[in-house]
Amino acid sequence: MKRILVTGGAGFIGSHLCERLLGQGHEVLCIDNFYTGTRRNVARLMDDQNFELMRHDVTFPLFVEVDEIYNLACPASPIHYQFDPVQTTKTSVHGAINLLGLAKRRRAKIFQASTSEVYGDPTQHPQTEEYWGNVNPIGFRSCYDEGKRCAETLFFDYHRQHKLRIKVARIFNTYGPRMHPNDGRVVSNFVVQALNGEPITLYGDGQQTRSFCFVDDLVEGFLRLMDTGDEVTGPINLGNPGEFTIKQLAETVIELTGSKSTIEYRPLPQDDPRQRQPDITKAKAILDWEPTIQLKEGVSRTIAYFDALLKEGVA
Ligand code: NAD
Ligand code: UDP
């Protein structure tokens, strides 16, 4: 049994990770500043004596005794990370410095939730880990993209300079229960709009693509990466290679909800990547991992979650 720190543990992915780690018998210390996460996401874990929730902002140093660290703290939805862009960069960069410092003092293994956004609007398709990306350093998405890129740099410098054991995962679009109903990301937006019978807001012509990974598959990838030998540092892509246009996603959501919602076209946000698909050759070879949950099944489970949430009047 280990004592494991999960930063951003009250968020969408973090709450699923905490649950899985507790299920494996570990002690979990979940820290979060509740910027986009909520206590509600971890409410069911509060009775578990191995679970501890602490309000803390990762841009400030943290002194706790842990054996492993998963660093997920950072708003992930464009609306939220662009709301206070300076804080977003601080969260990624100062957060990484503080947690790497903690890992160094504890000699703890540390995992970084990096992102496919390090590839920017990619000119290579699908994206392999060797691709250096096509990122605008001064645009609206830069606070997130460059913050995450700098965090990767810090992880690798701590690894080289201080021999820290690091695990860097580049996560592609992930969805599922406990996404924030108002976080503006495409799956939650479309599902909530369809369930409410409101128009589905499709940005641009809807021909841009994304590859959507269900959260349970992703968390399995996290655990496998953390369990690898010290020689495995990543970066390693974790995502579902099944690529869909956003229009196809809208049609799938309408079909699965049986909604009468119409599609409403809106302008494409600035720097919105045209296409995104992970090459997961490395994850398959090194982690023996690949997603098992198909889009329709995952979207159905997500619809069930939001349906219950709307009926409770929470969203
Ligand atoms: P989320 O917004 O639900 O979770 C992020 C959590 O971090 C929230 O609970 C938030 O309150 C917390 N947080 C934000 N700033 C903080 C700070 N300064 N100190 C402490 N806590 C802070 O998003 P998510 O989808 O669960 O994403 C989790 C991680 O995975 C993020 O680092 C994100 O960048 C990364 N990621 C997610 C996706 C995806 O598709 N969901 C894709 C790529 C990368
Ligand atoms: N999108 C959309 N309608 C929405 C929300 C998003 O058409 O209501 C599009 C968005 O422009 C992008 C894709 O869906 O092309 C994925 O957006 P999201 O914010 O989920 O993630 P990211 O752009 O970071 O991959």
GROMACS .gro file of C-alpha atoms and ligand atoms in nm:
model
  384
    1MET     CA    1   0.000   0.000   0.000
    2LYS     CA    2   0.135   0.341  -0.102
    3ARG     CA    3   0.044   0.693  -0.004
    4ILE     CA    4  -0.038   0.867  -0.332
    5LEU     CA    5  -0.092   1.237  -0.402
    6VAL     CA    6  -0.337   1.331  -0.679
    7THR     CA    7  -0.338   1.703  -0.764
    8GLY     CA    8  -0.656   1.818  -0.936
    9GLY     CA    9  -0.816   1.511  -0.781
   10ALA     CA   10  -1.161   1.671  -0.753
   11GLY     CA   11  -1.172   1.729  -1.127
   12PHE     CA   12  -1.317   1.509  -1.399
   13ILE     CA   13  -1.027   1.271  -1.465
   14GLY     CA   14  -0.873   1.313  -1.118
   15SER     CA   15  -1.184   1.188  -0.939
   16HIS     CA   16  -1.185   0.868  -1.148
   17LEU     CA   17  -0.815   0.821  -1.077
   18CYS     CA   18  -0.865   0.864  -0.699
   19GLU     CA   19  -1.140   0.603  -0.711
   20ARG     CA   20  -0.923   0.351  -0.897
   21LEU     CA   21  -0.626   0.403  -0.662
   22LEU     CA   22  -0.845   0.356  -0.354
   23GLY     CA   23  -0.985   0.042  -0.518
   24GLN     CA   24  -0.628  -0.091  -0.538
   25GLY     CA   25  -0.594  -0.042  -0.161
   26HIS     CA   26  -0.375   0.271  -0.162
   27GLU     CA   27  -0.403   0.578   0.057
   28VAL     CA   28  -0.497   0.880  -0.153
   29LEU     CA   29  -0.432   1.243  -0.071
   30CYS     CA   30  -0.641   1.451  -0.310
   31ILE     CA   31  -0.558   1.820  -0.338
   32ASP     CA   32  -0.754   2.073  -0.539
   33ASN     CA   33  -0.832   2.445  -0.536
   34PHE     CA   34  -1.182   2.372  -0.676
   35TYR     CA   35  -1.130   2.604  -0.971
   36THR     CA   36  -1.308   2.365  -1.208
   37GLY     CA   37  -1.336   2.059  -0.982
   38THR     CA   38  -1.602   2.007  -0.717
   39ARG     CA   39  -1.642   1.828  -0.385
   40ARG     CA   40  -1.939   1.657  -0.545
   41ASN     CA   41  -1.701   1.462  -0.775
   42VAL     CA   42  -1.536   1.298  -0.474
   43ALA     CA   43  -1.836   1.297  -0.235
   44ARG     CA   44  -1.869   0.919  -0.251
   45LEU     CA   45  -1.503   0.878  -0.149
   46MET     CA   46  -1.526   1.088   0.166
   47ASP     CA   47  -1.629   0.793   0.387
   48ASP     CA   48  -1.325   0.591   0.282
   49GLN     CA   49  -1.067   0.607   0.561
   50ASN     CA   50  -0.788   0.589   0.302
   51PHE     CA   51  -0.908   0.908   0.132
   52GLU     CA   52  -0.814   1.261   0.233
   53LEU     CA   53  -0.922   1.582   0.060
   54MET     CA   54  -0.723   1.904   0.102
   55ARG     CA   55  -0.788   2.248  -0.044
   56HIS     CA   56  -0.460   2.372  -0.189
   57ASP     CA   57  -0.339   2.565  -0.491
   58VAL     CA   58  -0.038   2.400  -0.660
   59THR     CA   59   0.116   2.737  -0.741
   60PHE     CA   60   0.215   2.738  -0.370
   61PRO     CA   61   0.465   2.491  -0.222
   62LEU     CA   62   0.327   2.181  -0.057
   63PHE     CA   63   0.488   1.981   0.223
   64VAL     CA   64   0.334   1.638   0.256
   65GLU     CA   65   0.473   1.286   0.289
   66VAL     CA   66   0.383   1.075  -0.016
   67ASP     CA   67   0.538   0.793  -0.221
   68GLU     CA   68   0.391   0.877  -0.563
   69ILE     CA   69   0.247   1.189  -0.727
   70TYR     CA   70   0.000   1.227  -1.011
   71ASN     CA   71  -0.007   1.591  -1.125
   72LEU     CA   72  -0.341   1.667  -1.290
   73ALA     CA   73  -0.405   2.016  -1.151
   74CYS     CA   74  -0.486   2.251  -1.440
   75PRO     CA   75  -0.812   2.361  -1.601
   76ALA     CA   76  -0.850   2.164  -1.924
   77SER     CA   77  -1.141   2.325  -2.104
   78PRO     CA   78  -1.059   2.618  -2.336
   79ILE     CA   79  -1.326   2.839  -2.175
   80HIS     CA   80  -1.185   2.782  -1.828
   81TYR     CA   81  -0.815   2.799  -1.909
   82GLN     CA   82  -0.866   3.118  -2.112
   83PHE     CA   83  -1.069   3.285  -1.835
   84ASP     CA   84  -0.756   3.361  -1.629
   85PRO     CA   85  -0.468   3.282  -1.864
   86VAL     CA   86  -0.193   3.405  -1.631
   87GLN     CA   87  -0.315   3.170  -1.358
   88THR     CA   88  -0.326   2.887  -1.615
   89THR     CA   89   0.041   2.927  -1.702
   90LYS     CA   90   0.129   2.963  -1.334
   91THR     CA   91  -0.062   2.646  -1.252
   92SER     CA   92   0.131   2.446  -1.511
   93VAL     CA   93   0.474   2.599  -1.453
   94HIS     CA   94   0.485   2.694  -1.084
   95GLY     CA   95   0.274   2.387  -1.011
   96ALA     CA   96   0.529   2.162  -1.185
   97ILE     CA   97   0.820   2.327  -1.001
   98ASN     CA   98   0.651   2.285  -0.662
   99LEU     CA   99   0.553   1.923  -0.721
  100LEU     CA  100   0.888   1.829  -0.873
  101GLY     CA  101   1.049   1.983  -0.564
  102LEU     CA  102   0.826   1.770  -0.345
  103ALA     CA  103   0.910   1.460  -0.551
  104LYS     CA  104   1.282   1.538  -0.521
  105ARG     CA  105   1.267   1.571  -0.143
  106ARG     CA  106   1.061   1.251  -0.110
  107ARG     CA  107   1.239   1.068  -0.398
  108ALA     CA  108   0.882   0.999  -0.515
  109LYS     CA  109   0.785   0.887  -0.863
  110ILE     CA  110   0.592   1.165  -1.038
  111PHE     CA  111   0.340   1.155  -1.324
  112GLN     CA  112   0.251   1.455  -1.540
  113ALA     CA  113  -0.085   1.490  -1.716
  114SER     CA  114   0.042   1.654  -2.033
  115THR     CA  115  -0.168   1.701  -2.342
  116SER     CA  116  -0.203   1.659  -2.717
  117GLU     CA  117  -0.210   2.042  -2.717
  118VAL     CA  118   0.172   2.030  -2.706
  119TYR     CA  119   0.137   1.938  -3.077
  120GLY     CA  120  -0.069   2.256  -3.138
  121ASP     CA  121  -0.243   2.260  -3.476
  122PRO     CA  122  -0.044   1.961  -3.601
  123THR     CA  123   0.112   1.937  -3.946
  124GLN     CA  124   0.187   1.567  -3.890
  125HIS     CA  125  -0.101   1.323  -3.880
  126PRO     CA  126  -0.147   1.111  -3.672
  127GLN     CA  127   0.078   1.260  -3.405
  128THR     CA  128   0.371   1.056  -3.277
  129GLU     CA  129   0.567   1.146  -2.965
  130GLU     CA  130   0.864   1.247  -3.183
  131TYR     CA  131   0.668   1.531  -3.344
  132TRP     CA  132   0.764   1.869  -3.192
  133GLY     CA  133   0.437   2.040  -3.272
  134ASN     CA  134   0.305   2.354  -3.435
  135VAL     CA  135   0.214   2.585  -3.148
  136ASN     CA  136   0.129   2.954  -3.153
  137PRO     CA  137   0.327   3.102  -2.861
  138ILE     CA  138   0.114   3.418  -2.829
  139GLY     CA  139  -0.243   3.312  -2.902
  140PHE     CA  140  -0.547   3.247  -2.684
  141ARG     CA  141  -0.459   2.880  -2.635
  142SER     CA  142  -0.091   2.951  -2.559
  143CYS     CA  143  -0.134   2.986  -2.181
  144TYR     CA  144  -0.236   2.620  -2.176
  145ASP     CA  145  -0.023   2.482  -2.461
  146GLU     CA  146   0.300   2.659  -2.367
  147GLY     CA  147   0.238   2.606  -1.995
  148LYS     CA  148   0.212   2.232  -2.055
  149ARG     CA  149   0.517   2.236  -2.285
  150CYS     CA  150   0.721   2.415  -2.019
  151ALA     CA  151   0.602   2.166  -1.757
  152GLU     CA  152   0.732   1.883  -1.979
  153THR     CA  153   1.068   2.064  -2.003
  154LEU     CA  154   1.083   2.089  -1.624
  155PHE     CA  155   1.000   1.721  -1.582
  156PHE     CA  156   1.279   1.618  -1.819
  157ASP     CA  157   1.531   1.858  -1.663
  158TYR     CA  158   1.452   1.724  -1.313
  159HIS     CA  159   1.493   1.376  -1.456
  160ARG     CA  160   1.831   1.455  -1.615
  161GLN     CA  161   1.963   1.684  -1.342
  162HIS     CA  162   1.822   1.520  -1.028
  163LYS     CA  163   1.761   1.165  -1.151
  164LEU     CA  164   1.392   1.194  -1.069
  165ARG     CA  165   1.165   0.911  -1.182
  166ILE     CA  166   0.915   1.077  -1.417
  167LYS     CA  167   0.620   0.957  -1.624
  168VAL     CA  168   0.483   1.201  -1.881
  169ALA     CA  169   0.153   1.116  -2.053
  170ARG     CA  170   0.021   1.320  -2.346
  171ILE     CA  171  -0.355   1.292  -2.312
  172PHE     CA  172  -0.587   1.331  -2.611
  173ASN     CA  173  -0.951   1.445  -2.579
  174THR     CA  174  -1.107   1.246  -2.298
  175TYR     CA  175  -1.472   1.239  -2.197
  176GLY     CA  176  -1.712   1.067  -1.962
  177PRO     CA  177  -1.915   1.108  -1.643
  178ARG     CA  178  -1.816   1.396  -1.410
  179MET     CA  179  -1.714   1.633  -1.685
  180HIS     CA  180  -1.830   1.976  -1.575
  181PRO     CA  181  -2.175   2.038  -1.731
  182ASN     CA  182  -2.078   2.397  -1.820
  183ASP     CA  183  -1.715   2.353  -1.905
  184GLY     CA  184  -1.763   2.420  -2.272
  185ARG     CA  185  -1.593   2.106  -2.398
  186VAL     CA  186  -1.758   1.948  -2.693
  187VAL     CA  187  -1.891   1.621  -2.552
  188SER     CA  188  -2.046   1.774  -2.238
  189ASN     CA  189  -2.183   2.069  -2.439
  190PHE     CA  190  -2.349   1.851  -2.700
  191VAL     CA  191  -2.493   1.603  -2.449
  192VAL     CA  192  -2.637   1.872  -2.220
  193GLN     CA  193  -2.777   2.065  -2.518
  194ALA     CA  194  -2.936   1.750  -2.664
  195LEU     CA  195  -3.089   1.646  -2.330
  196ASN     CA  196  -3.231   1.996  -2.284
  197GLY     CA  197  -3.365   2.002  -2.641
  198GLU     CA  198  -3.152   2.311  -2.714
  199PRO     CA  199  -2.967   2.368  -3.043
  200ILE     CA  200  -2.634   2.185  -3.075
  201THR     CA  201  -2.363   2.450  -3.116
  202LEU     CA  202  -2.129   2.333  -3.392
  203TYR     CA  203  -1.824   2.555  -3.437
  204GLY     CA  204  -1.694   2.611  -3.791
  205ASP     CA  205  -1.808   2.363  -4.057
  206GLY     CA  206  -1.782   2.073  -3.814
  207GLN     CA  207  -1.524   1.901  -4.035
  208GLN     CA  208  -1.244   1.942  -3.780
  209THR     CA  209  -1.162   1.609  -3.618
  210ARG     CA  210  -1.090   1.482  -3.270
  211SER     CA  211  -1.026   1.137  -3.127
  212PHE     CA  212  -1.226   1.074  -2.811
  213CYS     CA  213  -1.111   0.847  -2.531
  214PHE     CA  214  -1.346   0.728  -2.256
  215VAL     CA  215  -1.217   0.814  -1.910
  216ASP     CA  216  -1.199   0.454  -1.778
  217ASP     CA  217  -0.965   0.358  -2.063
  218LEU     CA  218  -0.747   0.661  -1.995
  219VAL     CA  219  -0.712   0.594  -1.621
  220GLU     CA  220  -0.607   0.236  -1.698
  221GLY     CA  221  -0.332   0.386  -1.917
  222PHE     CA  222  -0.220   0.614  -1.629
  223LEU     CA  223  -0.185   0.319  -1.389
  224ARG     CA  224   0.007   0.111  -1.640
  225LEU     CA  225   0.246   0.399  -1.717
  226MET     CA  226   0.308   0.466  -1.347
  227ASP     CA  227   0.385   0.095  -1.300
  228THR     CA  228   0.660   0.081  -1.564
  229GLY     CA  229   1.029   0.051  -1.480
  230ASP     CA  230   1.241   0.360  -1.411
  231GLU     CA  231   1.376   0.363  -1.768
  232VAL     CA  232   1.029   0.456  -1.902
  233THR     CA  233   0.979   0.831  -1.880
  234GLY     CA  234   0.746   0.900  -2.172
  235PRO     CA  235   0.628   1.122  -2.321
  236ILE     CA  236   0.372   0.870  -2.426
  237ASN     CA  237   0.046   0.937  -2.610
  238LEU     CA  238  -0.271   0.815  -2.438
  239GLY     CA  239  -0.588   0.847  -2.639
  240ASN     CA  240  -0.829   0.665  -2.863
  241PRO     CA  241  -0.714   0.658  -3.227
  242GLY     CA  242  -1.076   0.643  -3.351
  243GLU     CA  243  -1.105   0.978  -3.531
  244PHE     CA  244  -1.439   1.154  -3.585
  245THR     CA  245  -1.545   1.490  -3.725
  246ILE     CA  246  -1.722   1.713  -3.476
  247LYS     CA  247  -2.029   1.696  -3.700
  248GLN     CA  248  -2.028   1.316  -3.669
  249LEU     CA  249  -2.012   1.357  -3.292
  250ALA     CA  250  -2.311   1.592  -3.299
  251GLU     CA  251  -2.508   1.337  -3.506
  252THR     CA  252  -2.411   1.054  -3.271
  253VAL     CA  253  -2.528   1.251  -2.965
  254ILE     CA  254  -2.860   1.337  -3.134
  255GLU     CA  255  -2.911   0.972  -3.231
  256LEU     CA  256  -2.828   0.831  -2.886
  257THR     CA  257  -3.036   1.081  -2.692
  258GLY     CA  258  -3.327   1.067  -2.938
  259SER     CA  259  -3.327   1.447  -2.911
  260LYS     CA  260  -3.513   1.684  -3.141
  261SER     CA  261  -3.228   1.935  -3.118
  262THR     CA  262  -3.117   2.103  -3.439
  263ILE     CA  263  -2.758   2.189  -3.532
  264GLU     CA  264  -2.665   2.558  -3.505
  265TYR     CA  265  -2.342   2.669  -3.677
  266ARG     CA  266  -2.118   2.913  -3.486
  267PRO     CA  267  -1.778   3.070  -3.574
  268LEU     CA  268  -1.471   2.853  -3.522
  269PRO     CA  269  -1.263   2.972  -3.222
  270GLN     CA  270  -0.915   3.108  -3.298
  271ASP     CA  271  -0.635   2.847  -3.332
  272ASP     CA  272  -0.884   2.559  -3.314
  273PRO     CA  273  -0.682   2.257  -3.437
  274ARG     CA  274  -0.811   2.111  -3.766
  275GLN     CA  275  -0.737   1.752  -3.683
  276ARG     CA  276  -0.611   1.541  -3.401
  277GLN     CA  277  -0.541   1.171  -3.375
  278PRO     CA  278  -0.293   0.995  -3.149
  279ASP     CA  279  -0.043   0.742  -3.275
  280ILE     CA  280  -0.048   0.498  -2.982
  281THR     CA  281   0.213   0.254  -3.111
  282LYS     CA  282   0.429   0.328  -2.806
  283ALA     CA  283   0.147   0.284  -2.554
  284LYS     CA  284   0.061  -0.051  -2.715
  285ALA     CA  285   0.421  -0.173  -2.712
  286ILE     CA  286   0.535  -0.040  -2.373
  287LEU     CA  287   0.213  -0.054  -2.170
  288ASP     CA  288   0.024  -0.324  -2.362
  289TRP     CA  289  -0.257  -0.066  -2.356
  290GLU     CA  290  -0.523   0.038  -2.599
  291PRO     CA  291  -0.872   0.176  -2.549
  292THR     CA  292  -1.154  -0.077  -2.535
  293ILE     CA  293  -1.462   0.147  -2.511
  294GLN     CA  294  -1.608   0.256  -2.844
  295LEU     CA  295  -1.750   0.605  -2.894
  296LYS     CA  296  -2.117   0.503  -2.892
  297GLU     CA  297  -2.082   0.306  -2.569
  298GLY     CA  298  -1.888   0.583  -2.396
  299VAL     CA  299  -2.127   0.855  -2.514
  300SER     CA  300  -2.423   0.646  -2.391
  301ARG     CA  301  -2.267   0.621  -2.044
  302THR     CA  302  -2.198   0.994  -2.047
  303ILE     CA  303  -2.558   1.067  -2.149
  304ALA     CA  304  -2.682   0.855  -1.855
  305TYR     CA  305  -2.466   1.059  -1.616
  306PHE     CA  306  -2.583   1.399  -1.742
  307ASP     CA  307  -2.942   1.283  -1.760
  308ALA     CA  308  -2.933   1.198  -1.387
  309LEU     CA  309  -2.755   1.526  -1.308
  310LEU     CA  310  -3.016   1.732  -1.495
  311LYS     CA  311  -3.299   1.545  -1.323
  312GLU     CA  312  -3.141   1.624  -0.984
  313GLY     CA  313  -3.138   1.988  -1.092
  314VAL     CA  314  -2.759   2.012  -1.040
  315ALA     CA  315  -2.677   2.118  -1.396
  316NAD     P1  316  -1.073   1.938  -1.485
  316NAD     O1  317  -1.081   2.085  -1.507
  316NAD     O2  318  -1.199   1.864  -1.456
  316NAD     O3  319  -0.972   1.904  -1.368
  316NAD     C1  320  -0.864   1.986  -1.331
  316NAD     C2  321  -0.862   1.997  -1.179
  316NAD     O4  322  -0.751   2.077  -1.139
  316NAD     C3  323  -0.987   2.064  -1.123
  316NAD     O5  324  -1.038   1.989  -1.015
  316NAD     C4  325  -0.937   2.201  -1.078
  316NAD     O6  326  -1.013   2.256  -0.973
  316NAD     C5  327  -0.794   2.168  -1.039
  316NAD     N1  328  -0.704   2.284  -1.042
  316NAD     C6  329  -0.693   2.379  -1.138
  316NAD     N2  330  -0.597   2.468  -1.105
  316NAD     C7  331  -0.548   2.428  -0.985
  316NAD     C8  332  -0.448   2.480  -0.898
  316NAD     N3  333  -0.379   2.590  -0.927
  316NAD     N4  334  -0.424   2.413  -0.783
  316NAD     C9  335  -0.493   2.302  -0.750
  316NAD     N5  336  -0.589   2.248  -0.828
  316NAD    C10  337  -0.615   2.311  -0.945
  316NAD     O7  338  -1.001   1.876  -1.612
  316NAD     P2  339  -0.968   1.725  -1.650
  316NAD     O8  340  -1.026   1.702  -1.782
  316NAD     O9  341  -0.998   1.632  -1.540
  316NAD    O10  342  -0.811   1.734  -1.670
  316NAD    C11  343  -0.717   1.683  -1.575
  316NAD    C12  344  -0.577   1.698  -1.630
  316NAD    O11  345  -0.563   1.627  -1.752
  316NAD    C13  346  -0.539   1.844  -1.660
  316NAD    O12  347  -0.404   1.865  -1.623
  316NAD    C14  348  -0.554   1.854  -1.809
  316NAD    O13  349  -0.469   1.951  -1.864
  316NAD    C15  350  -0.516   1.714  -1.854
  316NAD     N6  351  -0.576   1.681  -1.983
  316NAD    C16  352  -0.710   1.656  -1.995
  316NAD    C17  353  -0.765   1.628  -2.120
  316NAD    C18  354  -0.911   1.597  -2.140
  316NAD    O14  355  -0.953   1.576  -2.253
  316NAD     N7  356  -0.992   1.591  -2.037
  316NAD    C19  357  -0.681   1.627  -2.233
  316NAD    C20  358  -0.547   1.655  -2.217
  316NAD    C21  359  -0.494   1.680  -2.092
  317UDP     N1  360  -1.681   2.251  -3.039
  317UDP     C1  361  -1.803   2.270  -3.101
  317UDP     N2  362  -1.911   2.306  -3.025
  317UDP     C2  363  -1.904   2.322  -2.891
  317UDP     C3  364  -1.779   2.301  -2.825
  317UDP     C4  365  -1.669   2.267  -2.902
  317UDP     O1  366  -1.816   2.255  -3.224
  317UDP     O2  367  -2.007   2.353  -2.829
  317UDP     C5  368  -1.564   2.210  -3.120
  317UDP     C6  369  -1.439   2.295  -3.099
  317UDP     O3  370  -1.438   2.408  -3.184
  317UDP     C7  371  -1.329   2.194  -3.135
  317UDP     C8  372  -1.387   2.060  -3.090
  317UDP     O4  373  -1.528   2.080  -3.079
  317UDP     O5  374  -1.309   2.191  -3.274
  317UDP     C9  375  -1.332   2.011  -2.956
  317UDP     O6  376  -1.344   2.116  -2.863
  317UDP     P1  377  -1.306   2.101  -2.709
  317UDP     O7  378  -1.318   2.236  -2.648
  317UDP     O8  379  -1.385   1.990  -2.649
  317UDP     O9  380  -1.156   2.050  -2.706
  317UDP     P2  381  -1.021   2.093  -2.783
  317UDP    O10  382  -1.051   2.198  -2.887
  317UDP    O11  383  -0.932   2.143  -2.676
  317UDP    O12  384  -0.976   1.967  -2.845
   0.00000   0.00000   0.00000
